[in-house]
CSV table of C-alpha atoms and ligand atoms in Angstrom, one decimal:
chain,number,residue,atom,x,y,z
W,1,MET,CA,18.4,-1.8,-15.4
W,2,SER,CA,18.1,-5.1,-13.6
W,3,LYS,CA,15.5,-5.5,-10.6
W,4,ASP,CA,16.6,-5.3,-7.0
W,5,ILE,CA,16.9,-8.6,-5.6
W,6,VAL,CA,14.7,-9.3,-2.4
W,7,CYS,CA,15.3,-12.4,0.0
W,8,SER,CA,13.4,-13.2,3.0
W,9,GLY,CA,12.9,-16.2,5.2
W,10,ILE,CA,9.8,-17.5,7.0
W,11,ARG,CA,10.1,-19.6,10.2
W,12,PRO,CA,8.1,-22.5,9.9
W,13,THR,CA,6.1,-22.2,13.1
W,14,GLY,CA,2.6,-22.2,13.8
W,15,ASN,CA,-0.4,-21.5,11.7
W,16,LEU,CA,-0.8,-18.3,9.3
W,17,HIS,CA,-3.0,-15.8,11.2
W,18,LEU,CA,-4.5,-12.6,10.1
W,19,GLY,CA,-1.9,-10.5,11.2
W,20,ASN,CA,0.6,-12.3,9.2
W,21,TYR,CA,-1.5,-12.2,6.2
W,22,PHE,CA,-2.0,-8.4,6.3
W,23,GLY,CA,1.6,-7.9,7.6
W,24,ALA,CA,4.4,-9.8,5.9
W,25,LEU,CA,2.5,-11.7,3.4
W,26,LYS,CA,0.6,-8.7,1.6
W,27,ASN,CA,4.1,-7.2,1.4
W,28,PHE,CA,5.7,-10.2,-0.1
W,29,VAL,CA,2.8,-10.6,-2.6
W,30,ARG,CA,3.3,-6.8,-3.7
W,31,MET,CA,7.1,-7.4,-4.2
W,32,GLN,CA,6.8,-10.6,-6.2
W,33,ASP,CA,5.8,-8.2,-9.2
W,34,GLU,CA,8.2,-5.4,-8.7
W,35,TYR,CA,11.6,-7.2,-7.7
W,36,ASP,CA,13.5,-10.6,-8.2
W,37,CYS,CA,12.3,-12.3,-5.2
W,38,TYR,CA,13.7,-15.2,-3.0
W,39,PHE,CA,11.1,-16.3,-0.4
W,40,PHE,CA,12.5,-19.4,1.6
W,41,ILE,CA,11.1,-21.5,4.7
W,42,ALA,CA,13.9,-21.2,7.4
W,43,ASP,CA,13.9,-25.0,8.3
W,44,TYR,CA,17.7,-25.1,9.0
W,45,HIS,CA,17.1,-22.3,11.4
W,46,SER,CA,14.5,-24.2,13.3
W,47,LEU,CA,17.0,-26.6,14.6
W,48,THR,CA,18.7,-23.8,16.6
W,49,THR,CA,15.6,-24.2,19.0
W,50,HIS,CA,14.3,-27.4,18.2
W,51,PRO,CA,17.1,-29.9,17.7
W,52,THR,CA,14.8,-32.9,17.3
W,53,PRO,CA,11.6,-31.4,15.6
W,54,GLY,CA,8.8,-34.0,15.1
W,55,SER,CA,7.5,-32.7,11.8
W,56,ILE,CA,9.7,-30.4,10.3
W,57,TYR,CA,8.8,-31.2,6.7
W,58,GLN,CA,5.0,-31.1,7.8
W,59,ASP,CA,5.4,-27.6,9.2
W,60,ALA,CA,7.2,-26.5,6.3
W,61,ARG,CA,4.6,-27.5,3.8
W,62,ALA,CA,1.9,-26.0,5.9
W,63,ILE,CA,3.4,-22.6,5.8
W,64,LEU,CA,3.8,-23.1,1.9
W,65,ALA,CA,0.1,-24.0,1.4
W,66,ALA,CA,-0.9,-21.0,3.2
W,67,TYR,CA,1.3,-18.5,1.2
W,68,ILE,CA,0.5,-19.9,-1.9
W,69,ALA,CA,-3.3,-20.0,-1.2
W,70,ALA,CA,-2.9,-16.3,0.1
W,71,GLY,CA,-1.2,-15.1,-3.4
W,72,LEU,CA,2.3,-15.8,-3.4
W,73,ASP,CA,3.1,-17.1,-7.0
W,74,PRO,CA,5.9,-19.7,-7.6
W,75,GLU,CA,6.1,-18.6,-11.1
W,76,LYS,CA,7.1,-15.1,-10.2
W,77,ALA,CA,8.9,-15.3,-6.9
W,78,THR,CA,11.5,-18.2,-6.1
W,79,ILE,CA,9.9,-20.2,-3.2
W,80,TYR,CA,11.9,-22.8,-1.7
W,81,LEU,CA,12.9,-24.5,1.4
W,82,GLN,CA,16.3,-23.4,3.2
W,83,SER,CA,17.3,-27.2,3.5
W,84,ASP,CA,16.9,-27.7,-0.3
W,85,LEU,CA,19.9,-25.3,-0.8
W,86,PRO,CA,23.0,-26.6,0.7
W,87,GLU,CA,25.0,-24.3,-1.1
W,88,THR,CA,23.9,-21.9,1.9
W,89,VAL,CA,25.8,-24.0,4.2
W,90,GLU,CA,29.1,-23.5,2.4
W,91,LEU,CA,28.8,-19.8,2.7
W,92,TYR,CA,27.8,-20.2,6.4
W,93,LEU,CA,31.0,-21.9,6.8
W,94,PHE,CA,33.0,-19.2,5.0
W,95,PHE,CA,31.3,-16.2,7.1
W,96,ASN,CA,31.7,-18.3,10.4
W,97,MET,CA,35.5,-18.2,9.9
W,98,ASN,CA,35.5,-14.6,10.1
W,99,ALA,CA,32.7,-14.0,12.7
W,100,TYR,CA,34.0,-13.3,16.1
W,101,LEU,CA,32.6,-14.7,19.4
W,102,GLY,CA,32.4,-11.4,21.0
W,103,GLU,CA,30.0,-9.9,18.1
W,104,LEU,CA,27.8,-12.9,18.1
W,105,GLU,CA,27.5,-13.0,22.0
W,106,ARG,CA,26.4,-9.3,21.9
W,107,VAL,CA,23.3,-10.3,19.5
W,108,THR,CA,20.1,-9.3,21.5
W,109,SER,CA,18.3,-12.4,20.1
W,110,PHE,CA,21.2,-14.5,21.2
W,111,LYS,CA,21.1,-13.1,24.7
W,112,ASP,CA,17.2,-13.6,25.1
W,113,LYS,CA,17.7,-17.3,23.9
W,114,VAL,CA,20.2,-17.9,26.5
W,115,ARG,CA,18.2,-16.2,29.3
W,116,GLN,CA,15.0,-18.3,28.2
W,117,ASN,CA,16.9,-21.7,27.7
W,118,PRO,CA,20.1,-21.9,29.5
W,119,ASN,CA,20.6,-25.5,29.0
W,120,ASN,CA,20.4,-25.3,25.1
W,121,VAL,CA,23.1,-22.8,24.2
W,122,ASN,CA,24.4,-24.5,21.1
W,123,ALA,CA,26.7,-23.2,18.4
W,124,GLY,CA,23.8,-22.9,16.0
W,125,LEU,CA,21.9,-20.4,18.0
W,126,LEU,CA,25.2,-18.5,18.5
W,127,THR,CA,25.8,-18.5,14.8
W,128,TYR,CA,22.3,-17.9,13.9
W,129,PRO,CA,23.2,-14.4,12.2
W,130,THR,CA,26.0,-16.0,10.0
W,131,LEU,CA,23.4,-18.5,8.6
W,132,MET,CA,20.9,-15.7,8.2
W,133,ALA,CA,23.7,-13.5,6.2
W,134,ALA,CA,24.5,-16.6,4.1
W,135,ASP,CA,20.4,-17.0,3.3
W,136,ILE,CA,20.7,-13.5,2.1
W,137,LEU,CA,24.1,-13.0,0.6
W,138,ILE,CA,23.8,-16.4,-1.4
W,139,HIS,CA,21.4,-14.5,-3.7
W,140,LYS,CA,23.3,-11.0,-3.3
W,141,ALA,CA,20.0,-9.7,-2.2
W,142,THR,CA,19.9,-6.1,-1.6
W,143,LYS,CA,16.5,-5.7,0.2
W,144,VAL,CA,15.2,-7.8,3.0
W,145,PRO,CA,11.6,-7.5,4.1
W,146,VAL,CA,11.5,-7.9,7.6
W,147,GLY,CA,10.2,-6.8,10.9
W,148,LYS,CA,11.8,-4.5,13.5
W,149,ASP,CA,13.1,-7.6,15.4
W,150,GLN,CA,15.5,-8.7,12.8
W,151,GLU,CA,17.0,-5.5,12.1
W,152,GLN,CA,20.2,-6.3,14.3
W,153,HIS,CA,20.7,-9.4,12.3
W,154,LEU,CA,20.5,-7.3,9.0
W,155,GLU,CA,23.3,-5.1,10.5
W,156,MET,CA,25.3,-8.3,11.2
W,157,THR,CA,24.8,-9.4,7.8
W,158,ARG,CA,26.3,-6.1,6.3
W,159,THR,CA,29.2,-6.4,8.9
W,160,PHE,CA,29.8,-10.0,7.2
W,161,ALA,CA,29.5,-8.9,3.8
W,162,GLN,CA,31.7,-5.8,4.4
W,163,ARG,CA,34.5,-8.0,6.1
W,164,PHE,CA,34.5,-10.7,3.2
W,165,ASN,CA,34.7,-7.8,0.8
W,166,SER,CA,37.6,-6.0,2.6
W,167,MET,CA,39.4,-9.3,3.3
W,168,TYR,CA,39.4,-10.7,-0.2
W,169,HIS,CA,39.5,-7.3,-1.8
W,170,THR,CA,36.4,-7.7,-3.7
W,171,ASP,CA,33.0,-6.1,-4.0
W,172,LEU,CA,31.3,-9.3,-4.4
W,173,PHE,CA,28.8,-8.8,-1.9
W,174,PRO,CA,26.2,-5.8,-1.6
W,175,LEU,CA,25.4,-4.7,1.6
W,176,PRO,CA,21.8,-5.5,2.0
W,177,GLN,CA,19.0,-3.2,3.7
W,178,ALA,CA,16.0,-4.0,5.7
W,179,ILE,CA,12.7,-2.9,4.4
W,180,GLY,CA,10.3,-2.7,6.9
W,181,SER,CA,6.8,-4.1,6.5
W,182,ALA,CA,5.3,-0.8,7.6
W,183,THR,CA,4.7,0.9,4.5
W,184,GLY,CA,0.9,1.3,3.9
W,185,LEU,CA,0.2,-1.9,5.6
W,186,VAL,CA,-2.6,-2.4,8.3
W,187,LYS,CA,-1.7,-3.7,11.7
W,188,ILE,CA,-4.2,-6.2,12.7
W,189,PRO,CA,-5.1,-6.0,16.4
W,190,ALA,CA,-5.9,-9.0,18.6
W,191,LEU,CA,-9.3,-9.6,19.8
W,192,ASN,CA,-8.6,-9.1,23.5
W,193,GLY,CA,-8.2,-5.2,23.0
W,194,ALA,CA,-4.6,-5.1,23.6
W,195,GLY,CA,-1.6,-5.4,21.3
W,196,LYS,CA,-1.1,-7.1,17.8
W,197,MET,CA,-2.8,-10.3,16.7
W,198,GLY,CA,-0.3,-13.2,17.0
W,199,LYS,CA,1.2,-15.5,19.2
W,200,SER,CA,1.9,-13.5,22.2
W,201,GLU,CA,-1.7,-12.4,22.6
W,202,GLY,CA,-2.9,-16.0,22.8
W,203,GLU,CA,-4.7,-18.2,20.3
W,204,ALA,CA,-8.4,-17.0,21.5
W,205,SER,CA,-7.7,-13.5,20.4
W,206,THR,CA,-6.0,-14.7,17.1
W,207,ILE,CA,-7.9,-15.7,14.0
W,208,PHE,CA,-6.1,-18.2,11.8
W,209,LEU,CA,-6.4,-18.6,8.2
W,210,THR,CA,-7.3,-22.2,9.3
W,211,ASP,CA,-10.0,-21.6,11.5
W,212,GLU,CA,-13.4,-23.1,10.8
W,213,PRO,CA,-16.1,-20.9,10.6
W,214,SER,CA,-17.7,-21.8,13.9
W,215,VAL,CA,-14.3,-20.9,15.4
W,216,VAL,CA,-13.9,-17.7,13.6
W,217,ARG,CA,-17.5,-16.7,14.9
W,218,LYS,CA,-16.7,-17.8,18.6
W,219,LYS,CA,-13.7,-15.7,18.7
W,220,ILE,CA,-15.2,-12.6,17.2
W,221,MET,CA,-18.4,-12.9,19.6
W,222,LYS,CA,-15.9,-13.1,22.6
W,223,ALA,CA,-13.8,-10.1,21.7
W,224,LYS,CA,-13.5,-7.6,24.4
W,225,THR,CA,-15.9,-4.5,24.3
W,226,ASP,CA,-16.8,-1.9,26.8
W,227,LEU,CA,-20.2,-0.6,28.2
W,228,GLY,CA,-20.8,1.6,25.0
W,229,PRO,CA,-20.6,5.3,24.2
W,230,THR,CA,-22.4,7.7,26.5
W,231,GLN,CA,-21.9,10.7,24.5
W,232,PRO,CA,-22.2,11.5,20.8
W,233,ASN,CA,-19.0,11.3,18.7
W,234,GLN,CA,-16.9,10.0,21.5
W,235,THR,CA,-13.5,8.7,20.9
W,236,LYS,CA,-13.5,5.0,20.8
W,237,PRO,CA,-11.7,3.0,23.4
W,238,GLU,CA,-8.8,0.7,21.9
W,239,GLU,CA,-10.9,-2.5,22.1
W,240,ILE,CA,-13.5,-0.8,20.1
W,241,GLU,CA,-11.2,0.8,17.7
W,242,ASN,CA,-9.8,-2.6,17.2
W,243,LEU,CA,-13.1,-3.9,16.1
W,244,PHE,CA,-13.5,-1.3,13.7
W,245,THR,CA,-10.1,-1.8,12.1
W,246,LEU,CA,-10.8,-5.5,11.6
W,247,MET,CA,-14.2,-4.4,10.0
W,248,ARG,CA,-12.3,-2.2,7.7
W,249,VAL,CA,-10.3,-4.9,6.2
W,250,VAL,CA,-13.1,-7.5,5.6
W,251,SER,CA,-16.4,-5.4,5.5
W,252,THR,CA,-17.9,-3.0,3.0
W,253,PRO,CA,-17.2,0.7,3.4
W,254,GLU,CA,-21.2,1.0,3.7
W,255,THR,CA,-21.0,-1.5,6.9
W,256,VAL,CA,-18.2,0.4,8.5
W,257,GLN,CA,-19.9,3.5,7.9
W,258,HIS,CA,-23.4,2.2,9.3
W,259,PHE,CA,-21.9,1.2,12.6
W,260,ASP,CA,-19.7,4.1,13.0
W,261,ASP,CA,-23.0,6.1,12.5
W,262,LEU,CA,-24.6,4.0,15.3
W,263,TYR,CA,-21.4,4.3,17.6
W,264,ASN,CA,-21.5,8.2,17.1
W,265,ASN,CA,-25.1,8.6,18.1
W,266,CYS,CA,-24.9,6.2,21.1
W,267,GLN,CA,-27.2,3.7,19.5
W,268,ILE,CA,-24.6,0.9,18.8
W,269,ARG,CA,-25.3,-2.8,19.9
W,270,TYR,CA,-21.8,-4.5,20.1
W,271,GLY,CA,-23.8,-7.8,19.5
W,272,ASP,CA,-25.0,-6.6,16.2
W,273,LEU,CA,-21.5,-5.2,15.4
W,274,LYS,CA,-19.9,-8.6,16.2
W,275,LYS,CA,-22.4,-10.8,14.3
W,276,GLN,CA,-21.8,-8.5,11.2
W,277,LEU,CA,-18.0,-8.7,11.6
W,278,ALA,CA,-18.2,-12.5,12.2
W,279,GLU,CA,-20.1,-13.0,8.9
W,280,ASP,CA,-17.9,-10.9,6.9
W,281,MET,CA,-14.6,-12.6,8.5
W,282,VAL,CA,-16.0,-15.9,7.8
W,283,ALA,CA,-16.6,-14.6,4.1
W,284,PHE,CA,-13.0,-13.6,3.9
W,285,VAL,CA,-11.3,-16.5,5.7
W,286,GLU,CA,-13.3,-19.3,4.3
W,287,PRO,CA,-12.2,-19.3,0.6
W,288,LEU,CA,-8.4,-19.0,1.8
W,289,ARG,CA,-9.0,-21.9,4.4
W,290,GLN,CA,-10.5,-24.0,1.5
W,291,ARG,CA,-7.7,-23.3,-0.8
W,292,ILE,CA,-5.2,-24.0,2.1
W,293,LEU,CA,-7.0,-27.5,2.5
W,294,GLU,CA,-7.0,-28.3,-1.1
W,295,LEU,CA,-3.2,-27.5,-1.4
W,296,SER,CA,-2.4,-29.3,1.8
W,297,SER,CA,-3.6,-32.6,0.4
W,298,ASP,CA,-1.9,-32.1,-3.1
W,299,GLU,CA,1.4,-33.4,-2.2
W,300,PRO,CA,2.2,-33.6,-6.0
W,301,GLN,CA,1.5,-30.1,-6.4
W,302,LEU,CA,3.5,-29.1,-3.4
W,303,ARG,CA,6.4,-30.9,-4.5
W,304,ARG,CA,6.2,-29.3,-8.1
W,305,ILE,CA,6.4,-26.0,-6.4
W,306,LEU,CA,9.3,-26.9,-4.1
W,307,ASP,CA,11.3,-28.6,-6.9
W,308,MET,CA,10.7,-25.5,-9.2
W,309,GLY,CA,12.0,-23.3,-6.3
W,310,ARG,CA,14.8,-25.3,-5.5
W,311,ASP,CA,16.1,-25.3,-9.2
W,312,LYS,CA,15.6,-21.5,-9.4
W,313,ALA,CA,17.4,-20.9,-6.0
W,314,ARG,CA,20.3,-23.2,-6.9
W,315,ALA,CA,21.0,-21.6,-10.2
W,316,SER,CA,21.6,-18.3,-8.3
W,317,ALA,CA,23.1,-19.8,-5.2
W,318,THR,CA,25.8,-21.9,-7.5
W,319,ARG,CA,26.8,-18.8,-9.4
W,320,THR,CA,27.6,-16.9,-6.1
W,321,LEU,CA,29.4,-19.6,-4.6
W,322,ALA,CA,31.7,-20.2,-7.6
W,323,GLU,CA,32.6,-16.3,-7.3
W,324,VAL,CA,33.3,-16.9,-3.6
W,325,ARG,CA,35.4,-20.0,-4.0
W,326,ARG,CA,37.4,-18.2,-6.7
W,327,VAL,CA,38.0,-15.1,-4.5
W,328,ILE,CA,38.9,-17.1,-1.7
W,329,GLY,CA,41.2,-19.3,-3.9
W,330,TYR,CA,39.7,-22.7,-4.1
W,331,ARG,CA,39.7,-24.9,-7.0
W,332,ASN,CA,36.4,-24.5,-9.1
L,1,LIG,N1,15.2,-14.8,11.4
L,1,LIG,C1,14.2,-14.6,10.8
L,1,LIG,C2,12.9,-14.6,11.5
L,1,LIG,O1,13.1,-14.9,12.6
L,1,LIG,C3,14.2,-15.6,9.7
L,1,LIG,C4,15.1,-15.8,8.8
L,1,LIG,C5,16.1,-16.5,8.5
L,1,LIG,C6,15.3,-14.7,7.7
L,1,LIG,N2,17.0,-16.2,7.4
L,1,LIG,C7,16.3,-15.2,7.0
L,1,LIG,C8,14.6,-13.4,7.3
L,1,LIG,C9,16.9,-14.3,5.8
L,1,LIG,C10,15.1,-12.8,6.5
L,1,LIG,C11,16.5,-13.0,5.6
L,1,LIG,O2,12.0,-14.1,11.3
């Protein structure tokens, strides 16, 4: 039996943080052993919101270096730049011919963007879902690892696939399903005691894989804490539970147990806990940061990775596109 095909796109924005690492990335790394995976950097999609990006390739290669450093293997998964696969654009055109203004205007992410930026409502933004459908269906992917915010886009992908199939009396496209990144993965909390680590909680409460040791230490020492437990075995307030969550991912079980015991008999000193957490966090992040730095300065290596990804992706894409063109009735 052939393997399921997995495809997902990564927006080339910002630096990778601990939340991405334990969320999306761990999931990708696990999947690369199990499925036929296509992971690409969505640098066409970037233009929908940043029509004149200053450093589109620089941003893309920063993400690439981080993903490789964190364990994505270009020999196992196909890792490529969206803009290296112009076949996607032809499929996007075909989907656009049968995508309706009404359904595109009803997409939540579109409505949000219109509200945020009423002066830049371009056709690319409107057709974000058809481009995304093309990304996925160009490889006939059946599984798409994305967060909740992308589920509506996935539903549109199924709509476009189904519509194409029925218009041209074919079963060429599968109906891909989102696979949430929820299963078995730790949600990394922000350091300010509320919400998930990531952009919305601000840079000070987010640990980036590229943070220097002094920065990591400073961020952790500033993390929010309360006044401390007053009764034995008290339930921990969210900000304290969060520090323990972080500790569980970077420290040894003995260390976690040690501080848990101290908390439970009201002898904990948060300063000590944070110092330990900071050291364990540095020990975790520092090798990653070093590998990212090394890779980032190794342009020939990054090029080799991208060339290999592009060639593998194009083999799959040209196959699909030839079928699509035949089904529609073009000369092949
Ligand atoms: N829209 C996705 C996001 O914002 C990125 C993306 C683009 C994507 N094309 C895709 C994700 C195809 C999965 C499959 O995160």
